[in-house]
Tab-separated table of C-alpha atoms and ligand atoms in Angstrom:
chain	number	residue	atom	x	y	z
U	1	MET	CA	0.000	0.000	0.000
U	2	LEU	CA	1.248	3.465	-0.848
U	3	ASN	CA	2.580	5.302	2.162
U	4	LEU	CA	1.312	8.754	1.286
U	5	LYS	CA	2.906	10.558	4.208
U	6	SER	CA	6.476	9.531	3.412
U	7	SER	CA	6.052	10.154	-0.313
U	8	ILE	CA	5.012	13.791	0.076
U	9	PRO	CA	8.560	15.216	0.327
U	10	ASP	CA	9.586	13.292	-2.811
U	11	PHE	CA	6.518	14.531	-4.587
U	12	VAL	CA	7.282	18.123	-3.640
U	13	HIS	CA	10.908	17.606	-4.660
U	14	LEU	CA	9.784	16.473	-8.093
U	15	PHE	CA	7.931	19.666	-8.858
U	16	PHE	CA	9.988	22.100	-6.810
U	17	PRO	CA	13.484	20.654	-6.992
U	18	HIS	CA	15.907	22.042	-4.446
U	19	VAL	CA	19.144	22.262	-6.371
U	20	CYS	CA	22.600	23.757	-5.888
U	21	ILE	CA	22.718	27.228	-7.456
U	22	GLY	CA	26.303	26.552	-8.538
U	23	CYS	CA	26.144	23.221	-10.342
U	24	GLY	CA	22.521	22.127	-10.297
U	25	THR	CA	23.008	18.942	-8.308
U	26	ASP	CA	20.046	17.998	-6.130
U	27	ILE	CA	22.240	16.267	-3.554
U	28	LEU	CA	22.032	18.879	-0.841
U	29	ASP	CA	20.109	19.548	2.365
U	30	ASP	CA	16.972	21.672	2.242
U	31	GLN	CA	18.631	24.371	4.367
U	32	HIS	CA	21.582	24.718	2.004
U	33	GLN	CA	21.784	26.750	-1.199
U	34	LEU	CA	25.058	25.233	-2.390
U	35	CYS	CA	26.520	21.740	-2.423
U	36	LEU	CA	29.682	21.223	-0.388
U	37	ARG	CA	31.854	21.255	-3.495
U	38	CYS	CA	30.554	24.609	-4.808
U	39	LEU	CA	30.719	26.077	-1.313
U	40	SER	CA	34.358	25.069	-0.920
U	41	ASP	CA	35.177	26.542	-4.351
U	42	LEU	CA	34.140	30.064	-3.252
U	43	PRO	CA	37.220	32.295	-2.816
U	44	VAL	CA	37.662	32.723	0.956
U	45	THR	CA	39.626	35.816	2.034
U	46	ASN	CA	40.505	34.929	5.670
U	47	PHE	CA	40.292	38.698	6.328
U	48	PHE	CA	38.340	38.302	9.575
U	49	SER	CA	41.349	36.840	11.353
U	50	GLN	CA	43.846	39.244	9.712
U	51	PRO	CA	44.545	42.652	11.282
U	52	ASN	CA	45.215	45.418	8.703
U	53	ASN	CA	43.481	43.470	5.947
U	54	PRO	CA	42.371	45.214	2.703
U	55	VAL	CA	38.843	45.910	4.028
U	56	GLU	CA	40.217	47.695	7.100
U	57	LYS	CA	42.670	49.587	4.887
U	58	LYS	CA	39.808	51.052	2.843
U	59	PHE	CA	38.874	53.090	5.928
U	60	TYR	CA	42.353	54.257	6.933
U	61	GLY	CA	42.322	58.017	7.357
U	62	ARG	CA	38.576	58.103	6.778
U	63	MET	CA	36.894	56.550	9.795
U	64	PRO	CA	37.996	54.591	12.891
U	65	VAL	CA	37.043	50.947	12.309
U	66	LYS	CA	37.931	48.651	15.198
U	67	ASN	CA	37.941	45.465	13.123
U	68	GLY	CA	36.741	44.698	9.636
U	69	GLY	CA	36.575	41.941	7.100
U	70	ALA	CA	34.796	40.271	4.203
U	71	GLY	CA	34.093	36.582	3.739
U	72	TYR	CA	34.913	36.242	0.064
U	73	PHE	CA	36.648	37.936	-2.822
U	74	PHE	CA	34.108	39.422	-5.217
U	75	THR	CA	34.920	38.887	-8.877
U	76	LYS	CA	32.927	39.313	-12.074
U	77	ASP	CA	31.297	36.293	-13.707
U	78	SER	CA	31.774	34.179	-10.605
U	79	LEU	CA	29.401	31.984	-8.624
U	80	LEU	CA	29.508	34.579	-5.866
U	81	GLU	CA	28.301	37.248	-8.286
U	82	THR	CA	25.411	34.946	-9.230
U	83	LEU	CA	24.532	34.394	-5.567
U	84	ILE	CA	24.516	38.110	-4.836
U	85	TYR	CA	22.484	38.778	-7.977
U	86	GLU	CA	19.925	36.170	-6.841
U	87	LEU	CA	19.831	37.795	-3.420
U	88	LYS	CA	19.418	41.354	-4.704
U	89	TYR	CA	17.376	40.997	-7.860
U	90	LYS	CA	15.669	37.604	-7.839
U	91	GLY	CA	13.945	37.758	-4.477
U	92	ASN	CA	15.982	34.899	-3.043
U	93	LYS	CA	16.187	36.111	0.539
U	94	ASP	CA	17.178	32.616	1.721
U	95	ILE	CA	20.568	33.028	0.045
U	96	GLY	CA	21.271	35.996	2.296
U	97	ILE	CA	20.312	34.044	5.401
U	98	TYR	CA	22.400	31.074	4.261
U	99	LEU	CA	25.475	33.190	3.475
U	100	GLY	CA	24.995	35.039	6.766
U	101	GLN	CA	25.269	31.718	8.595
U	102	ILE	CA	28.544	31.047	6.797
U	103	LEU	CA	29.747	34.540	7.678
U	104	ALA	CA	28.992	33.756	11.340
U	105	LYS	CA	31.408	30.826	11.118
U	106	PHE	CA	34.167	33.120	9.854
U	107	LEU	CA	33.394	35.708	12.549
U	108	THR	CA	33.402	33.218	15.418
U	109	ALA	CA	36.570	31.545	14.137
U	110	SER	CA	38.356	34.831	14.807
U	111	SER	CA	38.422	36.142	18.380
U	112	ARG	CA	38.753	39.681	16.966
U	113	PHE	CA	34.959	40.046	16.814
U	114	ASP	CA	34.070	38.607	20.234
U	115	GLU	CA	33.353	42.044	21.705
U	116	VAL	CA	30.654	42.926	19.165
U	117	ASP	CA	27.351	43.675	20.952
U	118	VAL	CA	24.880	44.122	18.102
U	119	LEU	CA	24.507	43.658	14.349
U	120	VAL	CA	23.300	46.599	12.256
U	121	PRO	CA	22.442	46.044	8.573
U	122	LEU	CA	23.353	48.898	6.237
U	123	PRO	CA	19.954	50.478	5.519
U	124	LEU	CA	18.700	50.233	1.961
U	125	ASN	CA	16.938	53.016	0.080
U	126	PRO	CA	13.325	52.801	1.292
U	127	LYS	CA	12.025	52.752	-2.294
U	128	ARG	CA	14.400	49.987	-3.265
U	129	GLU	CA	13.554	47.963	-0.170
U	130	LYS	CA	9.867	48.224	-0.960
U	131	LYS	CA	10.489	47.046	-4.507
U	132	ARG	CA	12.774	44.189	-3.382
U	133	GLY	CA	10.582	43.230	-0.436
U	134	TYR	CA	13.510	43.102	1.981
U	135	ASN	CA	16.914	44.555	2.691
U	136	GLN	CA	19.594	42.057	1.641
U	137	ALA	CA	21.887	43.245	4.456
U	138	SER	CA	19.095	42.456	6.957
U	139	ALA	CA	18.789	38.954	5.496
U	140	ILE	CA	22.534	38.475	5.989
U	141	CYS	CA	22.208	39.745	9.590
U	142	THR	CA	19.359	37.290	10.230
U	143	GLY	CA	21.666	34.492	9.097
U	144	ILE	CA	24.591	35.709	11.210
U	145	SER	CA	22.359	36.108	14.255
U	146	SER	CA	20.879	32.616	13.922
U	147	ALA	CA	24.340	31.094	14.182
U	148	TRP	CA	26.067	33.659	16.433
U	149	LYS	CA	23.819	34.914	19.196
U	150	LYS	CA	24.126	38.645	18.621
U	151	PRO	CA	20.928	40.697	18.300
U	152	VAL	CA	20.059	42.570	15.098
U	153	ILE	CA	19.090	46.227	15.438
U	154	ASP	CA	17.613	47.475	12.187
U	155	LYS	CA	15.666	50.526	13.321
U	156	ALA	CA	18.446	52.630	14.841
U	157	VAL	CA	19.755	54.003	11.548
U	158	ILE	CA	17.685	55.143	8.585
U	159	ARG	CA	18.475	56.012	4.998
U	160	LYS	CA	16.869	59.268	3.995
U	161	VAL	CA	17.544	60.135	0.392
U	162	TYR	CA	17.122	58.073	-2.730
U	163	THR	CA	20.423	57.978	-4.599
U	164	GLU	CA	21.213	56.018	-7.732
U	165	THR	CA	24.343	53.908	-7.644
U	166	GLN	CA	26.949	55.783	-9.588
U	167	THR	CA	29.555	53.189	-10.326
U	168	GLN	CA	31.129	55.153	-13.147
U	169	ARG	CA	32.078	58.051	-10.909
U	170	GLY	CA	35.113	58.469	-8.746
U	171	ARG	CA	35.417	57.822	-5.040
U	172	VAL	CA	35.214	61.473	-4.036
U	173	THR	CA	31.990	62.069	-5.933
U	174	ARG	CA	30.454	58.923	-4.505
U	175	TRP	CA	31.374	59.976	-0.999
U	176	GLU	CA	29.864	63.423	-1.550
U	177	ASN	CA	26.671	61.833	-2.790
U	178	MET	CA	26.491	59.767	0.367
U	179	GLU	CA	26.767	62.719	2.713
U	180	GLY	CA	23.594	63.226	4.714
U	181	VAL	CA	22.045	60.012	3.396
U	182	PHE	CA	22.031	58.209	6.743
U	183	ALA	CA	20.622	59.424	10.040
U	184	ILE	CA	20.299	58.006	13.527
U	185	SER	CA	16.657	57.440	14.439
U	186	ASP	CA	17.171	55.711	17.802
U	187	SER	CA	20.470	56.535	19.487
U	188	SER	CA	19.512	54.767	22.743
U	189	ALA	CA	19.474	51.426	20.898
U	190	ILE	CA	23.169	51.686	20.004
U	191	LYS	CA	24.591	53.971	22.707
U	192	ASN	CA	27.719	52.547	24.398
U	193	LYS	CA	27.647	49.509	22.126
U	194	HIS	CA	30.131	47.834	19.825
U	195	ILE	CA	28.313	47.709	16.498
U	196	LEU	CA	29.026	45.352	13.632
U	197	LEU	CA	27.812	47.138	10.506
U	198	VAL	CA	26.913	44.586	7.824
U	199	ASP	CA	26.511	44.805	4.041
U	200	ASP	CA	26.641	42.456	1.048
U	201	VAL	CA	29.613	43.771	-0.954
U	202	ILE	CA	32.203	46.419	-0.166
U	203	THR	CA	33.753	48.252	-3.100
U	204	THR	CA	34.876	51.796	-2.232
U	205	GLY	CA	33.289	51.624	1.215
U	206	ALA	CA	31.534	54.978	0.636
U	207	SER	CA	28.118	53.955	1.947
U	208	LEU	CA	29.560	52.027	4.893
U	209	GLU	CA	31.644	55.091	5.733
U	210	ALA	CA	28.670	57.445	5.498
U	211	CYS	CA	26.560	55.185	7.718
U	212	GLY	CA	29.386	54.306	10.103
U	213	SER	CA	30.244	57.974	10.620
U	214	GLU	CA	26.706	58.630	11.824
U	215	ILE	CA	26.851	55.628	14.166
U	216	LEU	CA	30.140	56.884	15.635
U	217	LYS	CA	28.481	60.208	16.526
U	218	VAL	CA	26.409	58.340	19.132
U	219	ALA	CA	28.128	58.381	22.545
U	220	GLY	CA	30.263	55.394	23.463
U	221	THR	CA	29.937	53.506	20.183
U	222	THR	CA	32.642	51.338	18.646
U	223	LEU	CA	32.392	50.333	15.010
U	224	SER	CA	33.395	47.134	13.232
U	225	ILE	CA	32.478	46.141	9.686
U	226	ALA	CA	31.609	42.826	8.036
U	227	THR	CA	30.584	42.152	4.460
U	228	LEU	CA	29.880	39.006	2.536
U	229	ALA	CA	32.331	39.921	-0.200
U	230	ALA	CA	34.909	42.540	-1.126
U	231	THR	CA	36.480	43.901	-4.261
U	232	VAL	CA	40.127	44.494	-3.491
K	1	ZN	ZN1	27.116	22.631	-6.473
């Protein structure tokens, strides 16, 4: 006799196959987005355990960052680019949560981030967040927090102005465009805390700097930075 109960997952799998985004294999757990092979092929930076790494150097002379790092090197036409594209433009929020859990492993493997009190996702343009349905940095924070018991505070900082990404312009212009974009909406939530500011990819660091500078205006705050990937 057909055991209906045990055949339901197979049935669901048939019509909604859960496959690795990298290679398409269906040999992976439901909670995972990548098979072990594709995951291990991603270019790990080891920045989290390295003082004076390239992410920290982006902020030298610009803003005091206690510790910083990125999980992976970001390159064009790579699996990582596909993952971030899926996260930002294809509504696949689960990828952010999944990659956040991996980021938590990197963060906990290095004692440099032990003193972090709270996670703050870099706020997204409100219009863009509405269109996307979520902030990808918040999804990453949810993943980090599920594996590393640090609370997420996503209402302390807001993004005020809608600015288009201007990748063709220089660093100075980008920084100027970012000025006044972020504002503190609840200073009591981050006062006297060590904040880990989180985003998906760091390139020039202009938006992280603009947001971090506002955070550092709140009394007693310390700032660290973590991103999924970095262009170096
Ligand atoms: Zn794979």
